[in-house]
PDB file of C-alpha atoms in Angstrom:
ATOM      1  CA  MET A 298     -72.286  84.632  -1.292  1.00 73.00           C
ATOM      2  CA  VAL A 299     -68.589  85.516  -0.389  1.00 80.00           C
ATOM      3  CA  SER A 300     -68.379  88.988   1.716  1.00 83.00           C
ATOM      4  CA  SER A 301     -66.796  92.055  -0.102  1.00 86.00           C
ATOM      5  CA  GLY A 302     -64.555  92.032   3.151  1.00 86.00           C
ATOM      6  CA  ALA A 303     -63.504  88.128   2.294  1.00 85.00           C
ATOM      7  CA  LEU A 304     -62.822  89.605  -0.895  1.00 89.00           C
ATOM      8  CA  LEU A 305     -60.682  92.532  -0.308  1.00 89.00           C
ATOM      9  CA  GLY A 306     -59.013  90.370   2.401  1.00 85.00           C
ATOM     10  CA  ILE A 307     -57.548  87.384  -0.021  1.00 86.00           C
ATOM     11  CA  ALA A 308     -56.489  89.947  -3.082  1.00 90.00           C
ATOM     12  CA  LEU A 309     -54.853  91.995  -0.085  1.00 86.00           C
ATOM     13  CA  VAL A 310     -53.043  88.294   0.962  1.00 80.00           C
ATOM     14  CA  ALA A 311     -52.361  87.204  -2.624  1.00 85.00           C
ATOM     15  CA  LEU A 312     -50.919  90.846  -3.022  1.00 85.00           C
ATOM     16  CA  GLY A 313     -48.118  90.572  -0.557  1.00 78.00           C
ATOM     17  CA  LEU A 314     -47.434  87.185  -1.568  1.00 78.00           C
ATOM     18  CA  VAL A 315     -46.989  87.855  -4.937  1.00 83.00           C
ATOM     19  CA  LEU A 316     -44.569  91.134  -3.849  1.00 79.00           C
ATOM     20  CA  THR A 317     -42.876  89.003  -2.014  1.00 75.00           C
ATOM     21  CA  PRO A 318     -39.622  87.439  -3.876  1.00 74.00           C
ATOM     22  CA  GLY A 319     -40.275  83.597  -4.245  1.00 79.00           C
ATOM     23  CA  PRO A 320     -40.162  80.729  -6.831  1.00 83.00           C
ATOM     24  CA  ASN A 321     -42.288  81.920  -9.185  1.00 89.00           C
ATOM     25  CA  MET A 322     -40.828  85.524  -9.334  1.00 85.00           C
ATOM     26  CA  VAL A 323     -37.249  84.460  -9.645  1.00 83.00           C
ATOM     27  CA  TYR A 324     -37.930  82.149 -12.229  1.00 87.00           C
ATOM     28  CA  LEU A 325     -40.186  84.030 -14.362  1.00 90.00           C
ATOM     29  CA  VAL A 326     -37.581  87.069 -14.466  1.00 86.00           C
ATOM     30  CA  SER A 327     -34.633  84.691 -15.231  1.00 84.00           C
ATOM     31  CA  ARG A 328     -36.505  83.060 -17.883  1.00 87.00           C
ATOM     32  CA  SER A 329     -37.679  86.522 -19.195  1.00 87.00           C
ATOM     33  CA  VAL A 330     -34.493  88.465 -19.366  1.00 83.00           C
ATOM     34  CA  ALA A 331     -32.392  85.197 -20.685  1.00 82.00           C
ATOM     35  CA  GLN A 332     -35.151  84.412 -23.618  1.00 84.00           C
ATOM     36  CA  GLY A 333     -37.574  87.373 -23.595  1.00 85.00           C
ATOM     37  CA  ARG A 334     -41.257  88.424 -23.214  1.00 88.00           C
ATOM     38  CA  ARG A 335     -42.664  85.847 -24.717  1.00 92.00           C
ATOM     39  CA  ALA A 336     -40.674  83.356 -22.981  1.00 91.00           C
ATOM     40  CA  GLY A 337     -41.656  84.688 -19.966  1.00 92.00           C
ATOM     41  CA  LEU A 338     -45.854  84.552 -21.220  1.00 95.00           C
ATOM     42  CA  VAL A 339     -45.185  81.254 -21.816  1.00 96.00           C
ATOM     43  CA  SER A 340     -43.844  80.088 -18.456  1.00 95.00           C
ATOM     44  CA  LEU A 341     -46.436  82.404 -17.022  1.00 96.00           C
ATOM     45  CA  LEU A 342     -49.106  80.522 -18.635  1.00 97.00           C
ATOM     46  CA  GLY A 343     -47.739  77.351 -16.437  1.00 96.00           C
ATOM     47  CA  VAL A 344     -47.583  79.347 -13.327  1.00 96.00           C
ATOM     48  CA  ALA A 345     -51.662  79.504 -14.136  1.00 96.00           C
ATOM     49  CA  ALA A 346     -51.680  76.183 -14.032  1.00 96.00           C
ATOM     50  CA  GLY A 347     -50.261  75.604 -11.395  1.00 95.00           C
ATOM     51  CA  PHE A 348     -52.677  78.156  -9.628  1.00 95.00           C
ATOM     52  CA  GLY A 349     -55.730  75.697 -11.331  1.00 93.00           C
ATOM     53  CA  VAL A 350     -54.529  72.817  -9.492  1.00 92.00           C
ATOM     54  CA  TYR A 351     -54.170  74.386  -5.868  1.00 89.00           C
ATOM     55  CA  LEU A 352     -57.371  75.935  -6.909  1.00 90.00           C
ATOM     56  CA  ALA A 353     -59.165  72.286  -7.935  1.00 89.00           C
ATOM     57  CA  THR A 354     -57.592  70.717  -4.617  1.00 84.00           C
ATOM     58  CA  ALA A 355     -58.859  73.352  -2.285  1.00 80.00           C
ATOM     59  CA  VAL A 356     -62.471  73.533  -4.361  1.00 80.00           C
ATOM     60  CA  ALA A 357     -62.242  69.316  -3.803  1.00 78.00           C
ATOM     61  CA  GLY A 358     -61.436  69.908  -0.303  1.00 70.00           C
ATOM     62  CA  LEU A 359     -57.334  69.005  -0.017  1.00 59.00           C
ATOM     63  CA  ALA A 360     -57.481  71.065   3.441  1.00 58.00           C
ATOM     64  CA  ALA A 361     -59.319  68.193   5.265  1.00 63.00           C
ATOM     65  CA  VAL A 362     -56.793  65.982   3.923  1.00 64.00           C
ATOM     66  CA  PHE A 363     -54.222  67.955   5.875  1.00 62.00           C
ATOM     67  CA  VAL A 364     -56.137  68.077   8.943  1.00 62.00           C
ATOM     68  CA  LEU A 365     -56.619  64.479   9.152  1.00 66.00           C
ATOM     69  CA  VAL A 366     -52.710  63.631   8.169  1.00 67.00           C
ATOM     70  CA  PRO A 367     -50.994  66.509  10.043  1.00 69.00           C
ATOM     71  CA  THR A 368     -47.540  64.663   9.527  1.00 75.00           C
ATOM     72  CA  LEU A 369     -48.097  65.375   5.726  1.00 69.00           C
ATOM     73  CA  TYR A 370     -48.715  69.095   6.213  1.00 66.00           C
ATOM     74  CA  ALA A 371     -45.786  69.275   7.978  1.00 72.00           C
ATOM     75  CA  VAL A 372     -43.470  67.337   5.472  1.00 73.00           C
ATOM     76  CA  VAL A 373     -44.951  70.007   2.651  1.00 66.00           C
ATOM     77  CA  LYS A 374     -44.117  72.831   4.739  1.00 68.00           C
ATOM     78  CA  LEU A 375     -40.556  71.830   6.059  1.00 74.00           C
ATOM     79  CA  ALA A 376     -40.023  71.196   1.615  1.00 71.00           C
ATOM     80  CA  GLY A 377     -41.249  74.042   0.815  1.00 65.00           C
ATOM     81  CA  ALA A 378     -39.141  76.138   3.091  1.00 71.00           C
ATOM     82  CA  GLY A 379     -35.845  74.126   2.261  1.00 76.00           C
ATOM     83  CA  TYR A 380     -36.905  75.266  -1.314  1.00 68.00           C
ATOM     84  CA  LEU A 381     -36.828  78.623  -0.456  1.00 68.00           C
ATOM     85  CA  LEU A 382     -33.520  78.276   1.664  1.00 79.00           C
ATOM     86  CA  TRP A 383     -31.613  76.871  -1.830  1.00 75.00           C
ATOM     87  CA  LEU A 384     -32.826  79.676  -3.663  1.00 70.00           C
ATOM     88  CA  ALA A 385     -31.935  82.451  -0.865  1.00 75.00           C
ATOM     89  CA  TRP A 386     -28.456  80.786  -0.796  1.00 79.00           C
ATOM     90  CA  ARG A 387     -27.860  80.534  -4.587  1.00 72.00           C
ATOM     91  CA  THR A 388     -28.566  84.578  -4.614  1.00 68.00           C
ATOM     92  CA  LEU A 389     -27.014  85.655  -1.083  1.00 73.00           C
ATOM     93  CA  ARG A 390     -23.730  83.224  -1.610  1.00 75.00           C
ATOM     94  CA  PRO A 391     -20.521  84.959  -3.204  1.00 72.00           C
ATOM     95  CA  GLY A 392     -20.898  85.592  -6.882  1.00 66.00           C
ATOM     96  CA  GLY A 393     -24.714  84.145  -6.115  1.00 64.00           C
ATOM     97  CA  HIS A 394     -26.870  84.548  -9.115  1.00 61.00           C
ATOM     98  CA  SER A 395     -29.495  87.349  -9.455  1.00 60.00           C
ATOM     99  CA  PRO A 396     -32.882  86.868 -11.547  1.00 61.00           C
ATOM    100  CA  PHE A 397     -32.163  89.939 -13.367  1.00 61.00           C
ATOM    101  CA  THR A 398     -28.091  88.930 -14.544  1.00 62.00           C
ATOM    102  CA  PRO A 399     -28.256  87.896 -18.338  1.00 57.00           C
ATOM    103  CA  ALA A 400     -27.234  84.322 -17.825  1.00 59.00           C
ATOM    104  CA  PRO A 401     -26.582  82.166 -21.365  1.00 61.00           C
ATOM    105  CA  LEU A 402     -29.215  79.870 -20.954  1.00 65.00           C
ATOM    106  CA  PRO A 403     -29.887  77.869 -24.167  1.00 76.00           C
ATOM    107  CA  PRO A 404     -33.482  78.821 -24.847  1.00 82.00           C
ATOM    108  CA  ASP A 405     -36.127  76.202 -24.311  1.00 87.00           C
ATOM    109  CA  PRO A 406     -38.902  75.534 -26.531  1.00 93.00           C
ATOM    110  CA  PRO A 407     -42.827  76.422 -25.172  1.00 93.00           C
ATOM    111  CA  ARG A 408     -43.634  73.097 -23.717  1.00 95.00           C
ATOM    112  CA  ARG A 409     -40.395  73.193 -21.257  1.00 95.00           C
ATOM    113  CA  LEU A 410     -41.386  76.611 -20.491  1.00 95.00           C
ATOM    114  CA  PHE A 411     -45.144  76.065 -19.877  1.00 97.00           C
ATOM    115  CA  THR A 412     -43.630  72.952 -17.816  1.00 96.00           C
ATOM    116  CA  MET A 413     -40.952  74.393 -15.825  1.00 94.00           C
ATOM    117  CA  GLY A 414     -43.473  76.829 -15.071  1.00 94.00           C
ATOM    118  CA  LEU A 415     -46.450  74.414 -13.887  1.00 95.00           C
ATOM    119  CA  VAL A 416     -43.801  73.015 -11.485  1.00 92.00           C
ATOM    120  CA  THR A 417     -42.140  75.900 -10.230  1.00 90.00           C
ATOM    121  CA  ASN A 418     -45.727  76.847  -9.240  1.00 92.00           C
ATOM    122  CA  LEU A 419     -46.442  73.583  -7.935  1.00 89.00           C
ATOM    123  CA  LEU A 420     -43.196  73.545  -5.341  1.00 83.00           C
ATOM    124  CA  ASN A 421     -44.040  77.228  -3.910  1.00 83.00           C
ATOM    125  CA  PRO A 422     -44.390  76.975  -0.538  1.00 76.00           C
ATOM    126  CA  LYS A 423     -46.190  80.208  -0.546  1.00 77.00           C
ATOM    127  CA  ILE A 424     -49.200  78.999  -2.796  1.00 84.00           C
ATOM    128  CA  ALA A 425     -49.422  75.580  -0.531  1.00 78.00           C
ATOM    129  CA  ILE A 426     -49.708  77.202   2.547  1.00 75.00           C
ATOM    130  CA  LEU A 427     -51.478  80.330   1.275  1.00 79.00           C
ATOM    131  CA  TYR A 428     -54.578  77.687   0.209  1.00 81.00           C
ATOM    132  CA  VAL A 429     -53.862  74.762   2.694  1.00 74.00           C
ATOM    133  CA  SER A 430     -54.327  77.571   5.793  1.00 70.00           C
ATOM    134  CA  LEU A 431     -55.010  81.182   4.635  1.00 72.00           C
ATOM    135  CA  LEU A 432     -57.823  80.424   2.053  1.00 78.00           C
ATOM    136  CA  PRO A 433     -59.991  78.392   4.251  1.00 73.00           C
ATOM    137  CA  GLN A 434     -59.873  81.534   7.200  1.00 71.00           C
ATOM    138  CA  PHE A 435     -62.105  83.368   4.694  1.00 77.00           C
ATOM    139  CA  VAL A 436     -64.697  80.909   3.879  1.00 76.00           C
ATOM    140  CA  ASP A 437     -67.759  81.687   5.945  1.00 77.00           C
ATOM    141  CA  PRO A 438     -69.988  78.417   6.419  1.00 73.00           C
ATOM    142  CA  ALA A 439     -72.792  80.898   7.174  1.00 78.00           C
ATOM    143  CA  ARG A 440     -72.678  82.106   3.314  1.00 78.00           C
ATOM    144  CA  GLY A 441     -73.470  79.127   1.574  1.00 74.00           C
ATOM    145  CA  HIS A 442     -71.836  76.488  -0.194  1.00 78.00           C
ATOM    146  CA  LEU A 443     -68.347  75.952   1.122  1.00 76.00           C
ATOM    147  CA  ALA A 444     -66.956  74.832  -2.360  1.00 79.00           C
ATOM    148  CA  THR A 445     -68.344  77.934  -4.147  1.00 84.00           C
ATOM    149  CA  GLN A 446     -67.221  80.098  -1.939  1.00 84.00           C
ATOM    150  CA  SER A 447     -63.589  78.556  -2.231  1.00 84.00           C
ATOM    151  CA  LEU A 448     -63.896  79.093  -5.916  1.00 89.00           C
ATOM    152  CA  LEU A 449     -64.405  82.705  -5.526  1.00 91.00           C
ATOM    153  CA  LEU A 450     -61.520  83.207  -3.400  1.00 90.00           C
ATOM    154  CA  GLY A 451     -59.309  81.256  -5.354  1.00 91.00           C
ATOM    155  CA  LEU A 452     -59.947  83.064  -8.784  1.00 94.00           C
ATOM    156  CA  THR A 453     -59.422  86.582  -6.844  1.00 94.00           C
ATOM    157  CA  GLN A 454     -56.193  85.296  -5.805  1.00 94.00           C
ATOM    158  CA  ILE A 455     -55.113  83.897  -9.438  1.00 95.00           C
ATOM    159  CA  ALA A 456     -56.665  87.255 -11.089  1.00 96.00           C
ATOM    160  CA  VAL A 457     -54.097  89.381  -8.415  1.00 95.00           C
ATOM    161  CA  ALA A 458     -51.549  87.145  -8.545  1.00 94.00           C
ATOM    162  CA  LEU A 459     -51.212  86.780 -12.374  1.00 96.00           C
ATOM    163  CA  SER A 460     -51.645  90.532 -13.071  1.00 96.00           C
ATOM    164  CA  VAL A 461     -48.420  91.396 -10.957  1.00 93.00           C
ATOM    165  CA  ASN A 462     -46.901  88.617 -12.475  1.00 93.00           C
ATOM    166  CA  ALA A 463     -47.430  89.749 -15.940  1.00 95.00           C
ATOM    167  CA  LEU A 464     -46.192  93.156 -15.339  1.00 93.00           C
ATOM    168  CA  ILE A 465     -42.660  91.420 -13.786  1.00 89.00           C
ATOM    169  CA  VAL A 466     -42.528  89.546 -16.872  1.00 91.00           C
ATOM    170  CA  LEU A 467     -43.091  92.873 -19.512  1.00 90.00           C
ATOM    171  CA  THR A 468     -40.594  94.992 -17.545  1.00 88.00           C
ATOM    172  CA  ALA A 469     -38.350  92.229 -16.485  1.00 84.00           C
ATOM    173  CA  GLY A 470     -35.750  93.507 -20.008  1.00 75.00           C
ATOM    174  CA  SER A 471     -35.945  97.077 -18.464  1.00 77.00           C
ATOM    175  CA  LEU A 472     -34.954  96.234 -15.339  1.00 72.00           C
ATOM    176  CA  ALA A 473     -32.703  93.984 -16.187  1.00 68.00           C
ATOM    177  CA  GLY A 474     -31.177  96.512 -18.333  1.00 70.00           C
ATOM    178  CA  PHE A 475     -31.372  99.108 -15.160  1.00 67.00           C
ATOM    179  CA  PHE A 476     -29.212  97.161 -13.175  1.00 62.00           C
ATOM    180  CA  ALA A 477     -27.088  96.324 -15.764  1.00 62.00           C
ATOM    181  CA  ARG A 478     -25.714  99.998 -15.862  1.00 69.00           C
ATOM    182  CA  ARG A 479     -26.112 100.131 -12.095  1.00 68.00           C
ATOM    183  CA  PRO A 480     -24.463  97.075 -10.288  1.00 70.00           C
ATOM    184  CA  GLY A 481     -24.683  98.710  -6.884  1.00 71.00           C
ATOM    185  CA  TRP A 482     -27.956  98.553  -7.282  1.00 63.00           C
ATOM    186  CA  LEU A 483     -28.173  95.208  -8.921  1.00 64.00           C
ATOM    187  CA  ARG A 484     -26.097  94.098  -5.428  1.00 71.00           C
ATOM    188  CA  VAL A 485     -28.854  95.761  -3.167  1.00 72.00           C
ATOM    189  CA  GLN A 486     -31.544  93.890  -5.157  1.00 64.00           C
ATOM    190  CA  ARG A 487     -29.577  90.648  -4.711  1.00 69.00           C
ATOM    191  CA  TRP A 488     -29.389  91.002  -0.846  1.00 75.00           C
ATOM    192  CA  VAL A 489     -32.612  92.023  -1.106  1.00 75.00           C
ATOM    193  CA  THR A 490     -34.305  89.412  -2.744  1.00 70.00           C
ATOM    194  CA  GLY A 491     -31.928  86.559  -0.665  1.00 74.00           C
ATOM    195  CA  THR A 492     -32.603  88.189   2.604  1.00 78.00           C
ATOM    196  CA  ALA A 493     -36.533  88.125   1.997  1.00 74.00           C
ATOM    197  CA  LEU A 494     -36.178  84.094   0.642  1.00 68.00           C
ATOM    198  CA  ALA A 495     -34.947  83.600   3.691  1.00 77.00           C
ATOM    199  CA  ALA A 496     -37.121  85.830   6.076  1.00 76.00           C
ATOM    200  CA  LEU A 497     -40.047  83.908   4.344  1.00 68.00           C
ATOM    201  CA  ALA A 498     -38.580  80.319   4.979  1.00 72.00           C
ATOM    202  CA  VAL A 499     -37.464  80.432   8.572  1.00 75.00           C
ATOM    203  CA  PRO A 500     -41.222  81.281   9.859  1.00 70.00           C
ATOM    204  CA  ILE A 501     -41.945  78.470   7.939  1.00 64.00           C
ATOM    205  CA  ALA A 502     -40.067  75.758   8.710  1.00 69.00           C
ATOM    206  CA  THR A 503     -40.691  76.708  12.297  1.00 74.00           C
ATOM    207  CA  ASP A 504     -44.037  77.409  12.440  1.00 66.00           C
ATOM    208  CA  ARG A 505     -45.768  74.280  14.529  1.00 65.00           C
ATOM    209  CA  SER A 506     -49.567  75.701  13.509  1.00 59.00           C
ATOM    210  CA  ARG A 507     -51.863  73.052  11.656  1.00 57.00           C
ATOM    211  CA  ALA A 508     -53.888  73.096   8.815  1.00 52.00           C
ATOM    212  CA  ALA A 509     -57.017  75.123   8.669  1.00 50.00           C
ATOM    213  CA  VAL A 510     -60.338  73.814   7.345  1.00 48.00           C
ATOM    214  CA  ALA A 511     -63.714  75.620   7.562  1.00 46.00           C
ATOM    215  CA  ALA A 512     -66.533  73.627   9.399  1.00 41.00           C
ATOM    216  CA  PRO A 513     -69.224  72.264   7.044  1.00 42.00           C
TER     217      PRO A 513
END
C-alpha cells in the first residue's frame, strides 16, 4: 500500500530531524546525565507517547484542520520557533548551559519523567511540522486508504526516532565524561547545538507555506 520509496523517504527525513539538536534531544540528554540511563529511558517513553499522539492526530486528519484554519497553523509554527530560539539562547549566552554538563537537578519520579518527555515532544515544532506538512507529502491517494498509509509512514518515523534517541540516552553519560575532560570540546558542542537550534527556528518562523494534506 505504501511504496518503498515513500518509506525510505520518511525514514531519511526522520533521521535528519532526530540528529538535529532540538527539545527532545536536549531534555533526554540533560535528564540522562543528571539522573542516569533509567531516568532517560523513562523520559523516552514519554517522548514515544508524544509521537503516538501526533500519529493518532495525523491518521484522524489533523492536517486538514490546519488547511482549513491557516492562522492556527501559523500560531503553532511561531510558538515552536520561539521555543527553539529560547533553547538556543540558553545554550549560547555567556555561562550558557550544555545538556552534557552535569547539573545538580533534584531527581524526578518516573511519573514526572514520563510527563515531561510527553510534554516536551508535544511542544517540539520539528515533530509538529513533520506530521502536519511533511508526512502528507509521502501519502499517495492512488495507493489506497490514506489513514493506513499515514499510520505506516508514522510508525516508520517513530521507529527511527526512538532507535536514535535510545542510543543518545545510553551514551549520554559517556559523552558527558568525554566533554568534562575536554572543556574546549564542550564549548564547541554548546556553539554547535545553539547554532543548530537557531538555524532551525529562523526558517520555521519565516516560512509562509500552508499546511499540506493529501487529497482524498
